[in-house]
Amino acid sequence: MNLPNVITVARIVVCPAIFYLALSPGTLSRYSAFVLFLAAALSDVWDGHLARKHGWITDTGKLLDPIADKLLLASTFVPIFLISRRMDGFSELPWWGTLPVWVVVVVFGRELFVTLFRGYAARRGVVIAAGRSGKQKALSQNFFVGGLLLWYPLQRTADVAGWSGWLWSTWLSFHSTLIAVTLGLAVVLTVLSMCDYLWRYRTLITGSR
């Protein structure tokens, strides 16, 4: 359990708190969910940098890191799916409205498939670490989730404070576009990354060397 692995475990531990705070009705709780998520997402970059820089890459880390990523995904996508259906005027996604069921199926279907594929590979003595395409997928998902977790409490704050004017309108336009575009990008990269895994480890499927 070197430092990168400890950071990864900490990211796993914080996931239930993010889940709870994201679903909480209070504005402060939702801001807290955003801050915790931001810390967890940045820790993913930090532990990877430390592992590569100091040669601390281990099989344990290769297995724990994807688990932490999947738990962080579940602890945010599930609340977002539920919140987007509250129909209270503050919970729908920009451009998308409610989070489509098919998006959830694609995102979690890919994670389930890759998890099962990793288990199959491990039984054959191959440890599949997160590849570049997987990290790009995770990055786009993190931008979407982070943007939306901030969007929710910010909308309520603006409503209570009566924010208006060109500055707020400009930020609103930028923020909503960021959320909508990164979700679309995340869906595309989710599919492409799964195809990339299948291609890179195709010998495990075909049985050839």
Steps between C-alpha positions, in 0.01 A plus 500: 500500500719783372386863490316484163305197621413675827367797300295262287351336810415845639316575175298182548415592860369847409255372236207433741529856636483643148192285428323620815590868464406512130148376582458734796257789440716761674706736287801474731490120481501517121796738498674254734428216257666700223808575713539137607456380144759749375747378763432137407539567127826690551631223725463261206741716302734541798534132590565411137770767476668378820491139388663578166753749637631280783450160341226410751284324243370175648249234400297602805487855373405382152201320648400758763507801268224377265290397802533850646406652165189283474388576857547872441298469181217318678499742795438790261308365200233332712421819698505704178255257339264530798538876540433569132154351545388720788334751266550793737635746244859469622588136437486433125820479298574784254393402147434138605217546750483185711801272480395243234473139609693388191796715607505329839479159330791583269719639778439226756475226238850585386630499858340162570640352181853627563487379862399150388764509228766598754393211721525262206845637414618471861405132505727458200784683676460836325447822698321761290580851619300807403612603152519844342156471343354404837663800664369730227154359557534554874622857446199593288267338754670693780456831319132423451440385857702782656328760286156367588569461873596869502209593272233379742587712806613793286157518338330515839746759628436716195126469546510597868751783448326628187809490282454657158687702239740416222766344724266241644336438161841443339605260772164321480540449127858372536419273793192344340686441173789334686265260676308406186805455278707302752212258556477435126877460479499265798245273333705483179827433684330238716422293191837566334697406811318167523585430137861595574522247786356228280750574224808526723420176681341316210741207546324422829179450303639317201745296705783580257845625598 
